[in-house]
Coordinates of C-alpha atoms in Angstrom, one line a residue:
M1 CA 126.3 2.8 12.7
D2 CA 128.7 5.7 13.1
A3 CA 129.4 5.6 9.3
R4 CA 125.7 5.4 8.5
L5 CA 124.9 8.5 10.7
R6 CA 127.7 10.5 9.0
S7 CA 126.4 9.5 5.6
I8 CA 122.9 10.6 6.5
T9 CA 124.2 14.0 7.7
V10 CA 126.2 14.5 4.5
N11 CA 123.3 13.4 2.2
L12 CA 120.7 15.5 4.0
A13 CA 122.8 18.6 3.0
R14 CA 123.6 17.3 -0.5
V15 CA 120.4 15.8 -1.8
P16 CA 118.2 19.0 -1.9
R17 CA 120.7 20.7 -4.2
L18 CA 121.0 17.8 -6.7
P19 CA 119.8 18.5 -10.2
G20 CA 117.2 16.0 -11.3
R21 CA 116.3 14.8 -7.8
A22 CA 112.7 13.9 -7.1
K23 CA 110.5 16.3 -5.3
S24 CA 109.8 14.6 -2.0
F25 CA 106.2 14.5 -1.1
G26 CA 105.6 16.9 1.8
E27 CA 109.0 18.6 1.5
E28 CA 107.3 22.1 1.5
R29 CA 106.6 21.5 5.2
H30 CA 110.1 20.6 6.3
G31 CA 112.4 22.0 3.6
F32 CA 114.9 19.3 4.3
R33 CA 115.7 20.8 7.6
L34 CA 116.0 18.9 10.9
G35 CA 115.6 20.4 14.3
P36 CA 118.7 20.1 16.6
P37 CA 119.5 16.8 18.2
L38 CA 117.9 16.0 21.5
T39 CA 120.1 15.8 24.6
E40 CA 120.7 12.5 26.2
D41 CA 118.8 13.8 29.3
R42 CA 115.8 14.6 27.2
V43 CA 115.6 11.2 25.5
S44 CA 116.3 9.4 28.8
A45 CA 113.5 11.3 30.5
F46 CA 111.1 10.2 27.7
E47 CA 112.2 6.6 28.1
A48 CA 111.8 6.7 31.9
Q49 CA 108.4 8.3 31.6
H50 CA 107.2 5.5 29.4
G51 CA 109.2 2.6 30.8
V52 CA 110.9 1.8 27.5
R53 CA 114.3 2.0 25.7
L54 CA 114.0 3.4 22.2
P55 CA 115.5 1.2 19.4
A56 CA 119.2 2.0 19.0
A57 CA 119.1 3.3 15.4
Y58 CA 116.3 5.8 16.2
R59 CA 117.8 6.8 19.5
R60 CA 121.2 7.6 18.0
F61 CA 119.5 9.5 15.2
L62 CA 117.7 11.7 17.7
T63 CA 120.7 12.4 19.8
E64 CA 123.4 12.7 17.0
V65 CA 121.7 13.8 13.8
G66 CA 118.5 15.8 14.6
H67 CA 114.9 15.8 15.6
D68 CA 111.6 16.9 14.0
G69 CA 111.6 17.9 10.4
A70 CA 113.2 16.4 7.3
G71 CA 112.0 13.0 6.4
P72 CA 109.6 11.0 4.3
H73 CA 106.0 12.2 3.8
Y74 CA 105.3 15.4 5.9
G75 CA 108.6 14.9 7.8
L76 CA 109.6 13.5 11.1
L77 CA 107.3 14.2 14.0
P78 CA 108.6 15.6 17.3
L79 CA 109.0 13.2 20.1
R80 CA 106.1 14.7 22.0
A81 CA 103.8 13.8 19.1
W82 CA 104.5 10.0 19.4
N83 CA 100.8 9.3 20.1
Q84 CA 99.6 11.3 17.0
G85 CA 95.9 11.0 16.3
G86 CA 95.3 8.9 19.4
L87 CA 97.4 6.1 17.9
S88 CA 97.4 4.1 21.1
E89 CA 94.3 4.5 23.2
S90 CA 96.1 3.2 26.2
G91 CA 99.1 5.5 25.6
D92 CA 101.2 2.6 26.6
L93 CA 104.6 2.3 24.9
A94 CA 105.8 -0.5 27.2
R95 CA 103.0 -2.9 26.2
P96 CA 104.3 -5.1 23.4
F97 CA 102.9 -4.6 19.9
P98 CA 101.7 -8.2 19.1
L99 CA 102.7 -8.7 15.4
R100 CA 105.8 -10.3 14.2
P101 CA 107.4 -8.6 11.2
T102 CA 106.3 -9.9 7.8
T103 CA 107.8 -9.3 4.4
V104 CA 105.4 -6.5 3.5
R105 CA 101.6 -6.9 4.0
V106 CA 100.0 -7.4 7.3
G107 CA 96.5 -7.7 5.9
R108 CA 93.1 -6.7 7.2
G109 CA 91.4 -7.9 10.4
W110 CA 94.6 -9.1 12.1
W111 CA 93.5 -7.6 15.4
E112 CA 90.2 -9.6 15.3
R113 CA 92.3 -12.7 15.1
L114 CA 93.9 -11.6 18.3
G115 CA 90.6 -11.1 20.0
S116 CA 90.7 -7.3 19.9
P117 CA 87.8 -5.0 18.8
K118 CA 90.2 -2.7 17.0
P119 CA 93.9 -2.6 16.1
P120 CA 96.0 -2.5 19.3
F121 CA 98.8 -0.1 18.5
A122 CA 100.3 0.0 22.0
G123 CA 104.1 -0.5 21.8
T124 CA 104.4 1.8 18.7
M125 CA 105.1 5.5 18.3
A126 CA 104.2 7.7 15.3
I127 CA 107.3 9.1 13.5
T128 CA 105.7 10.6 10.4
S129 CA 102.3 11.6 9.1
Q130 CA 101.3 10.7 5.6
G131 CA 98.1 12.7 5.8
C132 CA 94.4 11.6 5.9
G133 CA 94.8 9.4 8.9
Y134 CA 97.8 7.5 7.5
L135 CA 100.8 7.2 9.8
T136 CA 104.3 5.7 9.8
V137 CA 105.1 4.2 13.2
L138 CA 108.1 2.7 14.8
V139 CA 107.7 -0.5 16.9
V140 CA 109.3 0.2 20.3
T141 CA 108.2 -2.9 22.2
G142 CA 107.3 -6.4 21.0
P143 CA 108.6 -9.0 18.5
A144 CA 108.9 -6.4 15.7
R145 CA 110.9 -3.9 17.8
G146 CA 112.9 -1.5 15.6
R147 CA 110.8 -2.1 12.5
I148 CA 108.8 0.5 10.6
L149 CA 105.0 -0.1 10.1
N150 CA 102.7 1.9 7.9
I151 CA 99.1 2.1 9.2
D152 CA 95.8 3.8 8.7
L153 CA 93.8 4.9 11.8
D154 CA 90.8 3.6 9.9
P155 CA 90.8 -0.1 11.0
R156 CA 89.2 -1.2 7.8
R157 CA 92.4 -0.6 5.9
E158 CA 95.5 -2.6 5.7
S159 CA 98.8 -2.1 7.4
F160 CA 102.2 -2.7 5.8
F161 CA 105.6 -3.4 7.3
S162 CA 108.4 -1.5 5.7
P163 CA 111.1 -3.9 4.4
D164 CA 113.8 -1.8 5.9
T165 CA 115.6 -3.4 8.7
D166 CA 115.6 -0.4 11.0
F167 CA 115.0 3.3 11.2
L168 CA 118.3 4.3 9.7
A169 CA 117.8 2.0 6.7
W170 CA 114.3 3.5 6.1
Y171 CA 115.7 7.0 6.3
E172 CA 118.7 6.3 4.1
R173 CA 116.4 4.8 1.5
W174 CA 114.3 7.9 1.4
L175 CA 117.4 10.1 0.8
D176 CA 118.8 7.7 -1.8
E177 CA 115.5 7.4 -3.8
T178 CA 115.0 11.1 -3.7
A179 CA 118.5 11.6 -5.1
D180 CA 117.9 9.0 -7.8
G181 CA 114.7 10.8 -9.0
L182 CA 112.2 8.2 -8.0
D183 CA 108.6 9.3 -7.5
T184 CA 108.3 9.5 -3.8
H185 CA 104.6 8.6 -3.8
G186 CA 104.5 4.9 -2.9
F187 CA 107.7 5.1 -0.9
E188 CA 106.1 3.3 2.1
L189 CA 105.1 0.3 0.0
S190 CA 108.3 -0.1 -1.9
L191 CA 111.3 -2.4 -1.6
P192 CA 115.0 -1.4 -1.4
G193 CA 117.3 -2.5 -4.1
T194 CA 118.6 -1.8 -7.6
E195 CA 116.5 -2.1 -10.7
P196 CA 118.1 -5.5 -11.6
T197 CA 117.5 -6.8 -8.1
L198 CA 113.9 -5.7 -8.2
A199 CA 113.4 -7.4 -11.6
D200 CA 114.9 -10.6 -10.2
T201 CA 112.5 -10.4 -7.2
L202 CA 109.5 -9.9 -9.6
A203 CA 110.6 -12.8 -11.7
D204 CA 111.7 -15.4 -9.1
S205 CA 110.3 -14.7 -5.6
P206 CA 107.9 -17.3 -4.4
D207 CA 106.2 -14.7 -2.2
P208 CA 103.4 -12.9 -4.2
D209 CA 103.5 -9.9 -1.8
L210 CA 107.2 -9.4 -2.6
R211 CA 106.6 -9.8 -6.3
A212 CA 103.9 -7.1 -6.2
A213 CA 106.1 -4.9 -4.1
A214 CA 108.9 -5.2 -6.6
A215 CA 106.6 -4.3 -9.5
R216 CA 105.2 -1.4 -7.4
T217 CA 108.7 -0.1 -6.8
L218 CA 109.7 -0.4 -10.4
R219 CA 106.7 1.7 -11.3
R220 CA 108.3 4.6 -9.4
R221 CA 111.4 4.7 -11.6
P222 CA 111.2 7.2 -14.5
H223 CA 113.2 5.0 -16.9
L224 CA 113.4 1.2 -17.1
A225 CA 115.9 -0.9 -19.0
P226 CA 114.6 -3.1 -21.8
A227 CA 115.4 -6.3 -19.8
T228 CA 113.3 -4.9 -16.9
R229 CA 110.4 -4.1 -19.2
A230 CA 110.5 -7.7 -20.5
V231 CA 110.2 -9.0 -16.9
L232 CA 107.2 -6.7 -16.4
R233 CA 105.5 -7.9 -19.6
A234 CA 106.0 -11.5 -18.5
A235 CA 104.5 -10.7 -15.1
A236 CA 101.6 -8.8 -16.6
T237 CA 100.5 -11.8 -18.7
A238 CA 101.7 -14.9 -16.8
D239 CA 102.1 -14.3 -13.0
P240 CA 99.7 -16.6 -11.2
E241 CA 98.5 -13.8 -8.8
P242 CA 96.1 -11.3 -10.2
G243 CA 97.4 -8.5 -7.9
V244 CA 100.9 -9.0 -9.3
R245 CA 99.6 -8.9 -12.9
A246 CA 97.7 -5.7 -12.2
T247 CA 100.7 -4.0 -10.5
A248 CA 103.0 -5.0 -13.4
I249 CA 100.5 -3.4 -15.9
R250 CA 100.6 -0.2 -13.9
A251 CA 104.4 -0.2 -13.9
L252 CA 104.5 -0.8 -17.7
N253 CA 102.1 2.1 -18.2
V254 CA 104.5 4.7 -16.8
A255 CA 106.2 5.0 -20.2
L256 CA 104.4 2.5 -22.5
P257 CA 105.7 2.4 -26.1
D258 CA 103.2 1.5 -28.8
E259 CA 104.8 -1.9 -29.4
E260 CA 103.8 -2.9 -25.8
L261 CA 100.1 -2.0 -26.2
P262 CA 99.1 -5.6 -27.1
V263 CA 100.1 -6.6 -23.5
L264 CA 97.4 -4.3 -22.1
Q265 CA 94.9 -5.4 -24.8
R266 CA 95.3 -9.0 -23.9
A267 CA 94.8 -8.2 -20.3
L268 CA 91.2 -6.9 -21.2
T269 CA 90.2 -10.6 -21.2
D270 CA 92.1 -11.6 -18.1
Q271 CA 90.2 -13.9 -15.8
A272 CA 90.6 -11.5 -12.9
A273 CA 88.4 -8.4 -12.7
E274 CA 91.2 -6.4 -11.1
V275 CA 93.5 -7.0 -14.1
R276 CA 90.8 -6.2 -16.6
E277 CA 90.0 -2.9 -14.7
T278 CA 93.7 -2.0 -14.6
A279 CA 94.2 -2.7 -18.2
V280 CA 91.2 -0.7 -19.5
R281 CA 92.2 2.3 -17.4
A282 CA 95.8 2.1 -18.7
L283 CA 94.6 2.1 -22.3
A284 CA 92.6 5.3 -22.1
G285 CA 93.8 7.7 -24.8
R286 CA 96.1 5.1 -26.4
G287 CA 95.1 4.3 -30.0
T288 CA 91.8 2.9 -31.2
S289 CA 92.2 -0.9 -31.6
W290 CA 91.0 -1.6 -28.0
H291 CA 87.7 0.3 -28.2
A292 CA 85.5 -2.6 -29.3
R293 CA 86.8 -4.8 -26.5
A294 CA 86.3 -1.9 -24.0
R295 CA 82.7 -1.6 -25.2
R296 CA 82.2 -5.3 -24.4
L297 CA 83.5 -4.6 -20.9
L298 CA 80.5 -2.3 -20.4
R299 CA 78.7 -5.6 -20.0
D300 CA 81.4 -7.2 -17.7
E301 CA 80.3 -9.2 -14.7
D302 CA 82.2 -6.8 -12.4
P303 CA 80.8 -3.3 -11.8
D304 CA 84.2 -1.8 -11.2
V305 CA 85.3 -3.0 -14.7
R306 CA 82.1 -1.6 -16.2
K307 CA 82.8 1.8 -14.6
A308 CA 86.5 1.7 -15.7
A309 CA 85.4 1.0 -19.3
L310 CA 83.0 3.9 -19.2
K311 CA 85.8 6.2 -18.0
A312 CA 88.4 5.0 -20.4
L313 CA 86.1 5.4 -23.4
E314 CA 85.1 8.9 -22.2
E315 CA 88.8 9.9 -21.8
S316 CA 89.4 8.6 -25.3
Q317 CA 86.6 10.9 -26.5
V318 CA 84.7 8.0 -28.1
L319 CA 82.0 7.3 -25.5
T320 CA 78.5 7.8 -26.9
E321 CA 75.0 8.1 -25.5
E322 CA 74.2 4.7 -26.9
D323 CA 77.1 3.2 -24.9
V324 CA 75.8 4.7 -21.6
L325 CA 72.0 4.3 -21.8
P326 CA 71.9 0.5 -21.1
L327 CA 73.7 1.2 -17.8
R328 CA 71.0 3.4 -16.4
D329 CA 69.2 0.2 -15.3
D330 CA 72.4 -1.6 -14.2
T331 CA 72.2 -4.0 -11.3
A332 CA 75.0 -2.1 -9.4
P333 CA 73.9 1.3 -7.9
S334 CA 77.4 2.7 -8.4
V335 CA 77.2 2.0 -12.1
R336 CA 73.7 3.6 -12.4
A337 CA 75.2 6.7 -10.7
A338 CA 78.1 6.7 -13.1
A339 CA 75.7 6.5 -16.0
I340 CA 74.1 9.7 -14.9
S341 CA 77.5 11.4 -14.6
H342 CA 78.7 10.3 -18.0
L343 CA 75.4 11.3 -19.7
S344 CA 75.7 14.7 -18.1
R345 CA 79.3 15.2 -19.4
L346 CA 78.2 14.1 -22.8
D347 CA 75.4 16.6 -22.8
A348 CA 73.2 13.7 -23.9
P349 CA 69.6 14.7 -24.8
S350 CA 68.4 11.8 -22.5
A351 CA 70.4 13.0 -19.5
P352 CA 67.6 15.1 -17.8
A353 CA 65.1 12.3 -18.1
V354 CA 67.5 9.7 -16.7
A355 CA 68.3 12.0 -13.8
R356 CA 64.6 12.5 -13.0
A357 CA 63.9 8.8 -13.2
A358 CA 66.8 8.2 -10.7
L359 CA 65.1 10.3 -8.1
V360 CA 63.1 7.3 -7.1
D361 CA 66.0 4.8 -7.3
P362 CA 65.9 2.3 -4.4
D363 CA 69.5 3.0 -3.6
P364 CA 70.8 6.4 -2.3
V365 CA 73.9 6.4 -4.5
P366 CA 72.1 7.0 -7.9
R367 CA 69.6 9.3 -6.1
H368 CA 72.5 11.4 -4.8
A369 CA 74.1 11.6 -8.3
A370 CA 70.7 12.6 -9.8
V371 CA 70.1 15.3 -7.3
A372 CA 73.6 16.8 -7.3
I373 CA 74.0 16.8 -11.1
G374 CA 70.3 17.6 -11.8
I375 CA 70.4 20.7 -9.5
R376 CA 73.8 21.9 -10.9
R377 CA 72.7 21.5 -14.5
R378 CA 69.2 23.0 -13.7
W379 CA 67.4 19.9 -15.1
L380 CA 65.3 19.5 -12.0
T381 CA 62.4 21.9 -11.3
E382 CA 60.5 22.5 -8.1
P383 CA 57.9 19.9 -8.9
D384 CA 60.7 17.4 -9.5
L385 CA 62.3 18.1 -6.1
R386 CA 59.3 18.4 -3.9
P387 CA 58.8 14.6 -3.6
V388 CA 62.5 14.2 -2.6
E389 CA 62.3 16.7 0.3
H390 CA 61.8 13.9 2.7
D391 CA 64.3 11.4 1.2
P392 CA 65.7 9.0 3.8
D393 CA 69.3 10.1 3.0
D394 CA 70.3 13.2 5.1
L395 CA 72.7 14.6 2.5
I396 CA 70.0 14.4 -0.3
R397 CA 67.5 16.2 2.0
R398 CA 70.0 19.0 2.6
Q399 CA 70.8 19.4 -1.0
V400 CA 67.2 19.5 -2.0
A401 CA 66.3 22.0 0.7
S402 CA 69.1 24.3 -0.3
A403 CA 68.0 24.1 -4.0
L404 CA 64.4 24.8 -3.1
R405 CA 65.4 27.9 -1.1
R406 CA 67.4 29.2 -4.0
M407 CA 64.5 28.5 -6.4
A408 CA 62.2 30.4 -4.1
A409 CA 64.5 33.3 -3.9
R410 CA 64.8 33.5 -7.7
S411 CA 61.1 33.4 -8.0
A412 CA 60.6 36.2 -5.5
G413 CA 62.9 38.5 -7.4
P414 CA 64.4 41.6 -5.8
T415 CA 63.0 42.3 -2.3
S416 CA 63.7 46.1 -2.4
P417 CA 63.5 48.8 -5.0
R418 CA 67.2 49.5 -4.1
A419 CA 68.2 45.9 -4.8
G420 CA 70.7 45.3 -7.6
R421 CA 70.3 43.0 -10.5
E422 CA 71.8 40.0 -8.5
G423 CA 69.6 40.7 -5.4
G424 CA 72.4 42.5 -3.6
P425 CA 72.4 46.1 -2.3
M426 CA 72.6 48.9 -4.8
L427 CA 75.3 51.5 -4.3
A428 CA 74.2 55.1 -3.8
P429 CA 74.9 57.3 -6.8

């Protein structure tokens, strides 16, 4: 551990000055600077207060390298912020966190299987913030003690164990990957290892979560060897897990040569909706041979695929009013809303009428799109909006009320002979 701590100290000074290094997400907050190490007394007092002993790798980092600042995401949190965002409602670091470390994915609803109404994060402490309620935590007590876990404070979302064996391995990987120019977005869901090692994992691992993580990690690399791309092509077309196929397509799409476009085109007919959606998104703006198949996807059984096909055709500047109009009556509310948006961006002659018709849609999603776009584009008049004043949806009611007030103000005109052309005060001569 002594050698690892010395290496981290050297690299923390070296990496920010390297030409070609990656820009670390959040580095503008910490500037690759750490606060001074904490004294032994300060750390011991924290441990005594909470009845715990911090994992050795993290403890030695705090007392020998530094505290608060340079690190993944928005940087390391100070020790006093260990319960960031009310992470642990009980505030109890000594109570064991119940999960055992897994390869990567913990999954959704794991707390329900333990009989808890929400994720019990006692026994963990926040060490970085990823923003928007995402945190990286260190397990202090329990069977996963010393491991890093990525969580969302929204219990509907998944949690992921970092594959790194301890805090120092996690921190070292962040420095190494930044030095190597890897895109630091996705760091928390990636695997350590060289490109050939990751390619072998993608090709041979029996664990689909590890295969997906390997493909996800390869996607972050700016350049891939031909042999690695061959492994990704094979995974994109033949891996038994749809999630792995989709992730391999995303990795290929980072720098996709024209000769690999057929891999994505074949994926447009994949049995899994996730793969079809990923493929059509990846093809946007790339040639023309896939357009006919993308138009067939406008009738796909999956609404997300239908929306992705709309967007891909629009981004390729080949979407037409005739493509969109059948979707105004789609079975999925989100697709009906998307149809209004796309007709608006096309300046389609039918767009105002479609928006007016959607004001009585049984679902609030298309109504919201119709109101927001119709008001912005000034398609909707006062007679159109009056019936929507009492819409069940609160947001729609507020938008309509605001629009009606603006319409009334415009109709009233200037309220004073000294009012300017925009209704504001006129300056004295």
